[in-house]
Short mmCIF file of C-alpha atoms in Angstrom, two decimals:
data_model
loop_
_atom_site.label_atom_id
_atom_site.label_comp_id
_atom_site.label_asym_id
_atom_site.label_seq_id
_atom_site.Cartn_x
_atom_site.Cartn_y
_atom_site.Cartn_z
CA UNK A 1 14.34 48.75 16.25
CA UNK A 2 16.62 47.14 13.70
CA UNK A 3 20.34 47.48 14.13
CA UNK A 4 23.17 46.06 12.00
CA UNK A 5 26.63 46.29 13.56
CA UNK A 6 29.51 45.69 11.13
CA UNK A 7 27.67 42.78 9.53
CA UNK A 8 29.43 40.75 6.83
CA UNK A 9 28.15 37.76 4.95
CA UNK A 10 30.40 35.56 2.90
CA UNK A 11 28.80 32.60 1.14
CA UNK A 12 30.51 29.23 0.83
CA UNK A 13 31.44 30.01 -2.78
CA UNK A 14 33.54 32.95 -1.55
CA UNK A 15 31.09 35.57 -2.71
CA UNK A 16 30.70 38.51 -0.30
CA UNK A 17 27.03 39.46 -0.11
CA UNK A 18 27.44 42.04 2.65
CA UNK A 19 30.62 43.80 3.83
CA UNK A 20 30.83 45.58 7.16
CA UNK A 21 27.31 46.95 7.03
CA UNK A 22 26.29 49.10 10.01
CA UNK A 23 22.90 50.73 10.11
CA UNK A 24 20.22 51.66 12.69
CA UNK A 25 16.55 51.86 11.82
CA UNK A 26 14.23 53.50 14.34
CA UNK A 27 10.84 52.25 15.46
CA UNK A 28 8.70 54.68 13.48
CA UNK A 29 10.73 54.63 10.30
CA UNK A 30 9.92 53.54 6.79
CA UNK A 31 13.18 52.82 5.02
CA UNK A 32 13.90 51.82 1.43
CA UNK A 33 16.87 49.66 0.58
CA UNK A 34 18.06 50.04 -2.98
CA UNK A 35 20.92 48.93 -5.14
CA UNK A 36 21.50 46.75 -8.19
CA UNK A 37 20.48 43.14 -8.04
CA UNK A 38 23.16 41.24 -6.17
CA UNK A 39 24.06 44.30 -4.08
CA UNK A 40 22.88 42.57 -0.90
CA UNK A 41 19.32 43.92 -0.42
CA UNK A 42 17.75 40.51 -0.15
CA UNK A 43 20.53 39.14 2.07
CA UNK A 44 19.91 42.03 4.46
CA UNK A 45 16.21 41.19 4.69
CA UNK A 46 16.90 37.48 4.97
CA UNK A 47 19.14 38.12 7.99
CA UNK A 48 16.33 39.91 9.77
CA UNK A 49 14.13 36.86 9.03
CA UNK A 50 16.88 34.53 10.28
CA UNK A 51 16.92 32.79 6.91
CA UNK A 52 20.59 33.71 6.87
CA UNK A 53 23.14 34.24 9.63
CA UNK A 54 25.93 36.79 9.42
CA UNK A 55 29.50 35.56 8.97
CA UNK A 56 30.67 38.44 11.16
CA UNK A 57 28.98 41.23 13.08
CA UNK A 58 25.69 41.41 14.96
CA UNK A 59 22.06 41.99 14.09
CA UNK A 60 19.79 43.26 16.86
CA UNK A 61 16.00 43.42 16.52
CA UNK A 62 13.91 45.14 19.19
CA UNK A 63 16.79 44.77 21.68
CA UNK A 64 17.24 41.06 20.93
CA UNK A 65 20.57 39.88 19.54
CA UNK A 66 19.64 37.45 16.77
CA UNK A 67 22.76 35.37 17.41
CA UNK A 68 21.10 34.26 20.66
CA UNK A 69 18.10 32.78 18.85
CA UNK A 70 18.55 29.06 18.17
CA UNK A 71 16.75 27.02 15.52
CA UNK A 72 13.83 26.38 17.90
CA UNK A 73 13.37 30.09 18.49
CA UNK A 74 13.16 30.98 14.80
CA UNK A 75 9.39 30.39 14.32
CA UNK A 76 8.55 32.62 17.29
CA UNK A 77 10.92 35.31 15.95
CA UNK A 78 9.30 35.19 12.51
CA UNK A 79 5.82 35.57 13.97
CA UNK A 80 6.81 39.09 15.04
CA UNK A 81 7.74 40.07 11.50
CA UNK A 82 5.39 40.48 8.56
CA UNK A 83 6.93 39.66 5.20
CA UNK A 84 5.81 40.55 1.68
CA UNK A 85 7.45 38.75 -1.24
CA UNK A 86 7.88 39.80 -4.82
CA UNK A 87 6.27 36.60 -6.08
CA UNK A 88 3.55 36.78 -3.38
CA UNK A 89 4.13 33.21 -2.14
CA UNK A 90 0.45 32.50 -1.59
CA UNK A 91 -1.05 29.04 -1.01
CA UNK A 92 -2.67 28.51 -4.38
CA UNK A 93 -5.04 25.79 -3.20
CA UNK A 94 -6.51 27.89 -0.39
CA UNK A 95 -8.91 30.80 -0.45
CA UNK A 96 -7.84 34.38 0.10
CA UNK A 97 -9.30 34.17 3.59
CA UNK A 98 -7.31 31.03 4.46
CA UNK A 99 -4.11 32.58 3.11
CA UNK A 100 -4.48 35.66 5.25
CA UNK A 101 -5.55 33.60 8.27
CA UNK A 102 -2.41 31.40 8.16
CA UNK A 103 -0.24 33.48 10.54
CA UNK A 104 -3.12 33.69 13.03
CA UNK A 105 -3.76 29.93 12.88
CA UNK A 106 -0.04 29.39 13.50
CA UNK A 107 -0.10 31.82 16.41
CA UNK A 108 -3.14 29.99 17.80
CA UNK A 109 -5.91 32.57 17.78
CA UNK A 110 -9.45 31.34 18.30
CA UNK A 111 -11.73 31.19 15.29
CA UNK A 112 -13.81 34.28 16.01
CA UNK A 113 -10.72 36.39 16.51
CA UNK A 114 -9.22 34.98 13.29
CA UNK A 115 -12.34 35.95 11.32
CA UNK A 116 -12.40 39.42 12.79
CA UNK A 117 -8.73 40.14 12.16
CA UNK A 118 -8.63 38.62 8.68
CA UNK A 119 -11.60 40.75 7.57
CA UNK A 120 -10.01 43.84 9.06
CA UNK A 121 -6.79 43.16 7.16
CA UNK A 122 -8.62 42.42 3.90
CA UNK A 123 -10.69 45.57 4.35
CA UNK A 124 -7.47 47.54 4.80
CA UNK A 125 -6.10 46.32 1.45
CA UNK A 126 -9.49 46.64 -0.25
CA UNK A 127 -10.16 42.95 -0.86
CA UNK A 128 -12.91 42.27 1.66
CA UNK A 129 -15.28 41.12 -1.07
CA UNK A 130 -12.80 38.59 -2.46
CA UNK A 131 -12.26 36.58 0.74
CA UNK A 132 -13.75 33.41 -0.77
CA UNK A 133 -11.80 33.75 -4.05
CA UNK A 134 -8.88 31.51 -4.96
CA UNK A 135 -5.60 33.41 -5.50
CA UNK A 136 -5.30 32.31 -9.15
CA UNK A 137 -8.46 34.23 -9.99
CA UNK A 138 -6.88 37.48 -8.75
CA UNK A 139 -4.73 39.92 -10.69
CA UNK A 140 -1.06 40.39 -9.81
CA UNK A 141 -1.81 43.55 -7.85
CA UNK A 142 -4.60 41.85 -5.95
CA UNK A 143 -2.39 38.87 -5.13
CA UNK A 144 0.23 41.23 -3.81
CA UNK A 145 -2.38 42.89 -1.62
CA UNK A 146 -3.39 39.48 -0.26
CA UNK A 147 0.29 38.99 0.57
CA UNK A 148 0.32 42.34 2.36
CA UNK A 149 -2.84 41.48 4.28
CA UNK A 150 -1.15 38.25 5.39
CA UNK A 151 1.93 40.21 6.48
CA UNK A 152 -0.02 42.67 8.63
CA UNK A 153 -2.80 40.45 10.00
CA UNK A 154 -0.72 39.36 12.98
CA UNK A 155 -0.02 43.02 13.89
CA UNK A 156 3.76 42.65 13.65
CA UNK A 157 6.16 45.36 14.85
CA UNK A 158 8.17 45.07 11.66
CA UNK A 159 7.13 44.64 8.04
CA UNK A 160 9.70 43.56 5.47
CA UNK A 161 9.00 43.71 1.75
CA UNK A 162 11.29 42.37 -0.96
CA UNK A 163 10.55 44.08 -4.29
CA UNK A 164 6.83 44.31 -3.49
CA UNK A 165 6.13 46.24 -6.69
CA UNK A 166 8.48 44.24 -8.91
CA UNK A 167 5.81 43.03 -11.31
CA UNK A 168 3.29 45.86 -11.02
CA UNK A 169 2.60 48.89 -13.19
CA UNK A 170 3.41 52.37 -11.78
CA UNK A 171 -0.15 53.18 -10.67
CA UNK A 172 -0.53 49.89 -8.76
CA UNK A 173 3.00 50.29 -7.36
CA UNK A 174 2.13 53.70 -5.96
CA UNK A 175 -1.02 52.24 -4.36
CA UNK A 176 0.97 49.46 -2.72
CA UNK A 177 3.57 51.94 -1.42
CA UNK A 178 0.77 54.05 0.00
CA UNK A 179 -0.47 51.01 1.92
CA UNK A 180 2.98 50.57 3.45
CA UNK A 181 3.04 54.25 4.41
CA UNK A 182 -0.29 53.83 6.17
CA UNK A 183 1.02 50.92 8.22
CA UNK A 184 4.10 52.96 9.05
CA UNK A 185 1.91 55.80 10.29
CA UNK A 186 0.39 53.53 12.95
CA UNK A 187 3.85 52.76 14.35
CA UNK A 188 5.06 49.77 12.36
CA UNK A 189 8.70 49.73 11.25
CA UNK A 190 8.71 49.14 7.49
CA UNK A 191 11.72 48.05 5.45
CA UNK A 192 11.27 47.83 1.69
CA UNK A 193 13.85 46.54 -0.77
CA UNK A 194 13.24 48.04 -4.19
CA UNK A 195 15.21 49.15 -7.22
CA UNK A 196 12.38 51.34 -8.50
CA UNK A 197 14.31 54.54 -7.77
CA UNK A 198 11.84 56.75 -9.63
CA UNK A 199 9.04 55.62 -7.34
CA UNK A 200 10.87 55.63 -4.02
CA UNK A 201 12.67 58.95 -4.46
CA UNK A 202 9.27 60.63 -4.74
CA UNK A 203 8.20 59.23 -1.36
CA UNK A 204 10.53 61.20 0.95
CA UNK A 205 11.76 58.44 3.21
CA UNK A 206 15.25 57.36 4.10
CA UNK A 207 16.92 55.41 1.33
CA UNK A 208 19.73 53.00 2.12
CA UNK A 209 21.91 52.29 -0.91
CA UNK A 210 23.99 49.14 -1.15
CA UNK A 211 26.69 48.57 -3.75
CA UNK A 212 28.47 45.21 -3.94
CA UNK A 213 27.59 44.47 -0.33
CA UNK A 214 28.76 47.84 1.03
CA UNK A 215 26.49 50.50 2.43
CA UNK A 216 27.19 53.63 0.39
CA UNK A 217 24.36 55.95 1.44
CA UNK A 218 21.61 56.30 4.06
CA UNK A 219 23.34 54.86 7.11
CA UNK A 220 22.02 57.76 9.23
CA UNK A 221 18.42 58.93 9.39
CA UNK B 1 -10.89 65.70 30.93
CA UNK B 2 -8.49 63.99 33.29
CA UNK B 3 -11.24 61.58 34.30
CA UNK B 4 -11.83 60.58 30.69
CA UNK B 5 -8.11 60.17 30.15
CA UNK B 6 -7.88 57.88 33.14
CA UNK B 7 -10.86 55.87 31.93
CA UNK B 8 -9.27 55.59 28.51
CA UNK B 9 -6.06 54.33 30.06
CA UNK B 10 -8.02 51.85 32.14
CA UNK B 11 -9.74 50.37 29.08
CA UNK B 12 -6.46 50.32 27.19
CA UNK B 13 -4.89 48.50 30.12
CA UNK B 14 -7.70 45.98 30.22
CA UNK B 15 -7.45 45.31 26.52
CA UNK B 16 -3.75 44.77 26.86
CA UNK B 17 -4.36 42.40 29.76
CA UNK B 18 -6.80 40.44 27.61
CA UNK B 19 -4.39 40.15 24.74
CA UNK B 20 -1.61 39.07 27.08
CA UNK B 21 -3.71 36.33 28.61
CA UNK B 22 -3.97 34.83 25.12
CA UNK B 23 -0.46 33.48 25.56
CA UNK B 24 -1.50 31.74 28.79
CA UNK B 25 -1.15 27.98 28.83
CA UNK B 26 -4.91 27.45 28.68
CA UNK B 27 -5.23 29.41 25.45
CA UNK B 28 -2.15 27.80 24.04
CA UNK B 29 -3.61 24.40 24.89
CA UNK B 30 -6.87 25.38 23.15
CA UNK B 31 -4.97 26.59 20.09
CA UNK B 32 -2.95 23.39 20.07
CA UNK B 33 -6.12 21.32 20.32
CA UNK B 34 -7.77 23.31 17.58
CA UNK B 35 -4.84 22.89 15.24
CA UNK B 36 -4.93 19.17 15.92
CA UNK B 37 -8.60 19.14 14.99
CA UNK B 38 -7.95 21.22 11.86
CA UNK B 39 -4.99 19.04 10.81
CA UNK B 40 -6.93 15.83 11.40
CA UNK B 41 -9.88 17.05 9.34
CA UNK B 42 -7.70 18.55 6.62
CA UNK B 43 -5.61 15.37 6.31
CA UNK B 44 -8.77 13.25 6.21
CA UNK B 45 -10.15 15.44 3.42
CA UNK B 46 -6.92 15.11 1.45
CA UNK B 47 -6.98 11.33 1.85
CA UNK B 48 -10.62 11.17 0.76
CA UNK B 49 -10.07 13.61 -2.11
CA UNK B 50 -7.97 10.94 -3.88
CA UNK B 51 -10.13 7.89 -3.25
CA UNK B 52 -8.40 5.61 -5.76
CA UNK B 53 -4.81 6.15 -4.67
CA UNK B 54 -5.85 6.17 -1.00
CA UNK B 55 -7.72 2.89 -1.47
CA UNK B 56 -4.59 1.43 -3.10
CA UNK B 57 -2.51 2.45 -0.10
CA UNK B 58 -5.11 1.04 2.27
CA UNK B 59 -5.25 -2.21 0.34
CA UNK B 60 -1.46 -2.63 0.30
CA UNK B 61 -1.28 -2.06 4.04
CA UNK B 62 -4.37 -4.19 4.56
CA UNK B 63 -2.89 -7.16 2.70
CA UNK B 64 0.46 -6.82 4.45
CA UNK B 65 -1.27 -6.83 7.84
CA UNK B 66 -3.90 -9.45 6.94
CA UNK B 67 -1.32 -12.07 5.97
CA UNK B 68 0.34 -12.56 9.39
CA UNK B 69 -2.96 -11.92 11.17
CA UNK B 70 -4.73 -14.56 9.12
CA UNK B 71 -1.94 -17.08 9.72
CA UNK B 72 -2.10 -16.32 13.42
CA UNK B 73 -5.85 -16.88 13.49
CA UNK B 74 -5.31 -20.19 11.69
CA UNK B 75 -2.69 -21.24 14.26
CA UNK B 76 -5.02 -20.27 17.10
CA UNK B 77 -7.66 -22.51 15.58
CA UNK B 78 -5.25 -25.42 15.20
CA UNK B 79 -4.06 -25.09 18.77
CA UNK B 80 -7.67 -24.93 19.93
CA UNK B 81 -8.26 -28.14 18.02
CA UNK B 82 -5.16 -29.89 19.39
CA UNK B 83 -6.05 -28.83 22.93
CA UNK B 84 -9.06 -31.11 22.66
CA UNK B 85 -6.70 -33.95 21.69
CA UNK B 86 -4.48 -33.49 24.69
CA UNK B 87 -6.55 -35.66 27.07
CA UNK B 88 -6.81 -38.90 25.07
CA UNK B 89 -3.15 -39.48 25.85
CA UNK B 90 -2.89 -43.12 26.81
CA UNK B 91 -0.65 -44.79 29.36
CA UNK B 92 0.40 -48.34 28.59
CA UNK B 93 1.24 -50.42 31.66
CA UNK B 94 3.44 -53.41 30.83
CA UNK B 95 3.28 -55.78 33.79
CA UNK B 96 6.10 -57.87 35.24
CA UNK B 97 6.74 -61.31 33.77
CA UNK B 98 5.24 -64.15 35.73
CA UNK B 99 2.23 -62.29 36.98
CA UNK B 100 -0.90 -64.38 36.74
CA UNK B 101 -3.80 -63.24 34.67
CA UNK B 102 -5.97 -63.10 37.80
CA UNK B 103 -3.51 -60.84 39.57
CA UNK B 104 -3.32 -58.70 36.44
CA UNK B 105 -7.11 -58.35 36.28
CA UNK B 106 -7.13 -57.45 39.96
CA UNK B 107 -4.55 -54.74 39.32
CA UNK B 108 -6.71 -53.40 36.50
CA UNK B 109 -9.59 -53.04 38.99
CA UNK B 110 -7.32 -51.15 41.35
CA UNK B 111 -6.19 -48.76 38.66
CA UNK B 112 -9.72 -48.30 37.34
CA UNK B 113 -10.86 -47.29 40.84
CA UNK B 114 -8.51 -44.28 40.82
CA UNK B 115 -10.22 -40.89 40.52
CA UNK B 116 -7.83 -39.61 37.85
CA UNK B 117 -8.42 -42.59 35.59
CA UNK B 118 -11.28 -42.50 33.14
CA UNK B 119 -11.00 -45.86 31.44
CA UNK B 120 -8.92 -49.00 31.53
CA UNK B 121 -8.57 -51.85 29.10
CA UNK B 122 -6.93 -55.16 29.93
CA UNK B 123 -5.05 -56.99 27.19
CA UNK B 124 -3.80 -60.42 28.37
CA UNK B 125 -0.51 -61.72 26.99
CA UNK B 126 -2.35 -64.36 24.99
CA UNK B 127 -4.66 -61.82 23.40
CA UNK B 128 -1.68 -59.64 22.66
CA UNK B 129 0.17 -62.46 20.98
CA UNK B 130 -2.90 -63.34 18.95
CA UNK B 131 -3.27 -59.73 17.85
CA UNK B 132 0.40 -59.43 17.09
CA UNK B 133 0.34 -62.66 15.07
CA UNK B 134 -2.62 -61.42 13.06
CA UNK B 135 -1.31 -57.93 12.42
CA UNK B 136 2.44 -58.30 12.10
CA UNK B 137 2.70 -61.15 9.61
CA UNK B 138 5.37 -62.83 11.74
CA UNK B 139 3.05 -65.75 12.45
CA UNK B 140 5.68 -68.37 11.54
CA UNK B 141 8.38 -66.79 13.61
CA UNK B 142 6.05 -66.47 16.56
CA UNK B 143 4.99 -70.07 16.23
CA UNK B 144 8.60 -71.15 16.58
CA UNK B 145 8.94 -69.44 19.97
CA UNK B 146 8.91 -71.68 23.01
CA UNK B 147 6.87 -69.36 25.09
CA UNK B 148 4.94 -66.10 24.72
CA UNK B 149 7.43 -63.23 25.15
CA UNK B 150 4.69 -60.61 25.62
CA UNK B 151 3.64 -59.29 29.05
CA UNK B 152 0.12 -58.54 30.21
CA UNK B 153 -0.90 -55.02 29.26
CA UNK B 154 -3.27 -52.50 30.85
CA UNK B 155 -4.22 -49.46 28.77
CA UNK B 156 -5.09 -46.50 30.99
CA UNK B 157 -6.86 -43.34 29.83
CA UNK B 158 -6.53 -40.42 32.24
CA UNK B 159 -9.62 -38.36 33.09
CA UNK B 160 -10.61 -36.36 29.99
CA UNK B 161 -10.16 -32.85 31.35
CA UNK B 162 -6.78 -33.46 32.95
CA UNK B 163 -3.84 -31.52 31.51
CA UNK B 164 -0.74 -33.17 30.15
CA UNK B 165 1.18 -32.65 33.37
CA UNK B 166 -1.44 -34.70 35.23
CA UNK B 167 -0.99 -37.53 32.75
CA UNK B 168 2.75 -37.36 33.30
CA UNK B 169 2.26 -37.49 37.08
CA UNK B 170 -0.17 -40.39 36.74
CA UNK B 171 2.32 -42.27 34.61
CA UNK B 172 5.01 -41.78 37.27
CA UNK B 173 2.70 -43.05 40.02
CA UNK B 174 1.59 -46.06 38.03
CA UNK B 175 5.20 -46.88 37.23
CA UNK B 176 5.74 -47.14 41.00
CA UNK B 177 3.35 -50.12 41.34
CA UNK B 178 5.46 -53.22 42.13
CA UNK B 179 3.68 -55.36 39.53
CA UNK B 180 4.28 -52.84 36.75
CA UNK B 181 7.44 -53.36 34.74
CA UNK B 182 7.10 -50.31 32.55
CA UNK B 183 4.62 -47.44 32.15
CA UNK B 184 4.68 -45.61 28.80
CA UNK B 185 2.84 -42.37 28.17
CA UNK B 186 2.13 -42.18 24.49
CA UNK B 187 2.44 -38.47 23.83
CA UNK B 188 5.26 -38.21 21.41
CA UNK B 189 3.07 -37.26 18.48
CA UNK B 190 1.46 -34.54 20.61
CA UNK B 191 4.85 -33.15 21.50
CA UNK B 192 5.77 -33.21 17.85
CA UNK B 193 2.60 -31.35 16.98
CA UNK B 194 3.29 -28.84 19.70
CA UNK B 195 6.82 -28.17 18.56
CA UNK B 196 5.57 -27.90 15.00
CA UNK B 197 3.04 -25.35 16.20
CA UNK B 198 5.74 -23.45 18.06
CA UNK B 199 7.86 -23.41 14.90
CA UNK B 200 4.93 -22.11 12.85
CA UNK B 201 4.25 -19.47 15.44
CA UNK B 202 7.83 -18.25 15.21
CA UNK B 203 7.64 -18.25 11.42
CA UNK B 204 4.44 -16.21 11.52
CA UNK B 205 6.13 -13.86 13.94
CA UNK B 206 9.13 -13.46 11.62
CA UNK B 207 6.96 -12.94 8.54
CA UNK B 208 4.75 -10.57 10.53
CA UNK B 209 7.80 -8.59 11.67
CA UNK B 210 9.05 -8.25 8.10
CA UNK B 211 5.65 -7.18 6.82
CA UNK B 212 5.28 -4.65 9.63
CA UNK B 213 8.62 -3.14 8.63
CA UNK B 214 7.35 -3.16 5.04
CA UNK B 215 4.17 -1.32 6.05
CA UNK B 216 6.18 1.33 7.89
CA UNK B 217 8.41 1.83 4.84
CA UNK B 218 5.45 1.98 2.42
CA UNK B 219 3.77 4.59 4.59
CA UNK B 220 7.03 6.47 4.98
CA UNK B 221 7.32 6.65 1.22
CA UNK B 222 3.69 7.71 0.76
CA UNK B 223 4.17 10.50 3.28
CA UNK B 224 7.45 11.50 1.66
CA UNK B 225 5.59 12.00 -1.62
CA UNK B 226 2.90 14.00 0.19
CA UNK B 227 5.60 16.20 1.73
CA UNK B 228 7.27 16.62 -1.66
CA UNK B 229 4.03 17.70 -3.33
CA UNK B 230 3.43 20.32 -0.65
CA UNK B 231 6.98 21.66 -0.49
CA UNK B 232 5.98 25.23 -1.45
CA UNK B 233 3.32 25.30 1.19
CA UNK B 234 5.75 24.08 3.85
CA UNK B 235 8.21 26.83 2.91
CA UNK B 236 5.51 29.48 3.19
CA UNK B 237 4.28 28.17 6.53
CA UNK B 238 7.84 28.21 7.86
CA UNK B 239 8.33 31.76 6.55
CA UNK B 240 5.35 33.10 8.43
CA UNK B 241 6.49 31.47 11.66
CA UNK B 242 5.14 27.93 11.64
CA UNK B 243 7.13 25.68 13.97
CA UNK B 244 8.32 22.23 12.95
CA UNK B 245 5.59 20.69 15.09
CA UNK B 246 2.97 22.78 13.26
CA UNK B 247 4.26 21.70 9.87
CA UNK B 248 4.58 18.09 10.99
CA UNK B 249 1.06 17.68 12.36
CA UNK B 250 -0.98 17.31 9.14
CA UNK B 251 1.48 14.73 7.78
CA UNK B 252 1.35 12.69 10.97
CA UNK B 253 -2.44 12.69 10.68
CA UNK B 254 -2.20 11.64 7.03
CA UNK B 255 -0.06 8.67 8.12
CA UNK B 256 -2.49 7.90 10.92
CA UNK B 257 -5.46 7.83 8.52
CA UNK B 258 -3.62 5.63 6.03
CA UNK B 259 -2.64 3.26 8.84
CA UNK B 260 -6.10 3.13 10.42
CA UNK B 261 -7.69 2.55 7.00
CA UNK B 262 -5.13 -0.18 6.29
CA UNK B 263 -5.89 -1.84 9.63
CA UNK B 264 -9.61 -1.72 8.84
CA UNK B 265 -8.98 -3.27 5.42
CA UNK B 266 -6.86 -5.99 7.04
CA UNK B 267 -9.63 -6.81 9.54
CA UNK B 268 -12.16 -6.98 6.69
CA UNK B 269 -9.89 -9.22 4.61
CA UNK B 270 -9.37 -11.64 7.50
CA UNK B 271 -13.09 -11.67 8.29
CA UNK B 272 -13.93 -12.28 4.63
CA UNK B 273 -11.50 -15.21 4.28
CA UNK B 274 -12.81 -16.78 7.50
CA UNK B 275 -16.34 -16.36 6.25
CA UNK B 276 -15.38 -18.17 3.06
CA UNK B 277 -13.80 -21.03 5.04
CA UNK B 278 -16.54 -21.36 7.64
CA UNK B 279 -18.91 -23.49 5.55
CA UNK B 280 -16.43 -26.17 4.34
CA UNK B 281 -14.78 -26.38 7.75
CA UNK B 282 -18.02 -26.95 9.60
CA UNK B 283 -18.90 -29.65 7.05
CA UNK B 284 -15.53 -31.26 7.63
CA UNK B 285 -16.02 -31.03 11.40
CA UNK B 286 -19.41 -32.69 11.09
CA UNK B 287 -17.85 -35.54 9.12
CA UNK B 288 -15.37 -36.08 11.96
CA UNK B 289 -18.16 -35.75 14.54
CA UNK B 290 -16.34 -32.78 15.98
CA UNK B 291 -17.88 -29.78 17.68
CA UNK B 292 -15.11 -27.67 16.20
CA UNK B 293 -16.12 -24.18 15.14
CA UNK B 294 -13.79 -21.79 13.34
CA UNK B 295 -12.81 -19.00 15.68
CA UNK B 296 -12.49 -15.53 14.09
CA UNK B 297 -10.61 -12.37 14.95
CA UNK B 298 -13.35 -11.05 17.24
CA UNK B 299 -14.23 -7.42 17.85
CA UNK B 300 -11.20 -6.89 20.07
CA UNK B 301 -8.88 -8.50 17.55
CA UNK B 302 -10.26 -6.24 14.82
CA UNK B 303 -9.88 -3.17 17.02
CA UNK B 304 -6.32 -4.18 17.89
CA UNK B 305 -5.55 -4.54 14.20
CA UNK B 306 -6.90 -1.04 13.50
CA UNK B 307 -4.94 0.40 16.41
CA UNK B 308 -1.81 -1.41 15.21
CA UNK B 309 -2.39 0.02 11.72
CA UNK B 310 -2.72 3.51 13.19
CA UNK B 311 0.49 3.13 15.19
CA UNK B 312 2.38 1.86 12.15
CA UNK B 313 0.99 4.79 10.14
CA UNK B 314 2.25 7.21 12.77
CA UNK B 315 5.63 5.47 12.83
CA UNK B 316 5.96 5.59 9.04
CA UNK B 317 4.98 9.22 8.77
CA UNK B 318 7.24 10.13 11.66
CA UNK B 319 10.10 8.45 9.82
CA UNK B 320 9.40 10.44 6.65
CA UNK B 321 8.73 13.69 8.47
CA UNK B 322 11.88 13.47 10.57
CA UNK B 323 13.99 12.89 7.48
CA UNK B 324 12.45 15.31 5.00
CA UNK B 325 10.77 18.15 6.84
CA UNK B 326 13.92 19.55 8.38
CA UNK B 327 15.54 19.64 4.93
CA UNK B 328 12.86 21.96 3.62
CA UNK B 329 13.94 25.44 4.62
CA UNK B 330 12.94 28.74 3.05
CA UNK B 331 15.44 29.74 0.39
#
């Protein structure tokens, strides 16, 4: 589903974020990416999102070489990927419902379908009763779950999460990880960047370890 | 068992078919239309949520548009007024020396009989000299002359409704009469007025052009600020797959609403100033025994102004959006 072939990324300042990274992630996998901050976890995710382009090498998603996608194709590409951010990135002046509905409005679903899908996604993350709330009135864990609902509402084939439990306590973190496992069980490829080794080593999934831009463990399933 | 499996596959197939048809052009058109409706309503709400600053923007645009429009309305009124002065152009026929007064009076009859002539007035050379002596103050000089140097004169007024070109043609024809030494069409002051009007029109056009550019820039700046204040939102929308057109739409509508509101304000300002002027001008017209009535912008003029405002709003927001929206990329 996701394939990196000898991918390197050198930034303008001469800093190498990724060096010769090759990895294949299958369709039904849930994979953790770990490493110290600055090891290249985020750069890896950003390349899948086409927020970054590799300096060398190729990234292939679902059989599509990302190098072939021009600037105009980026929005369509992103609609097939659900993303969860560490700092949630919610629209603070919109309700929970509107936040979750955003990807569907962008994709052009009709209103009834939007309502149905948003409620299903909110139900899945346990926030159905808060659909009219504003994000500021929610706790950090709840905001993160709104972010997850937004990531899954469009039924993407891939979910990316960058430090989704970064600011949460262990119990909430475990809950969030369990949500990701549930999505994975229905056939979604899930890729989670996290440095919470204690949590992720308990979860028995493949762990890719990056160190200074190099892949040091987990290249094979 | 196999039957149920086949039925299950059939329903699954149908569901898939339904979800695929969602990407058909009809559905995409509906989604596009719906997002337009949402953006228009959302932008309108944002404009109305800040009534004071929105009213300021409207007023600035309104004043900038009302100025050239008001001047143009004034010019229209002046040209309407001067159009009614066009006909009293007078042709002076100076007759040849040595033509008897009887022959001159006969010629006057001939000219008066023409269909394109409204009125004629005969001034004999003696009357002219008398008048000249009385008015010019050269009485002594004139007295010293051996004979009257002035010719007989016929003043000819063309038919009231005839255009200037007809008066010119009439002058040419009258100049062809053998007894006429010279035919002079007294229109110089009208031509001066007309060229003055043309000059004013150009000036209004220039000022209007500058103000229109100003309006576009003001709106561009307003929209730039709106974009700046919603930077985070734009980043998020782009991250979850919003295209540039999707991000652009609400800002274009914001510009449209500012422009339309500005056009409306401009139309109201012009109407209000005309309303203020109406009373004194009709009094003035009565004093001059004129039927003149101040002509306003009219419904079509007002609508045009609003449409112009809307177009300028779109242009300004497009300018801002093209420059600033592409810069905002998820980081």
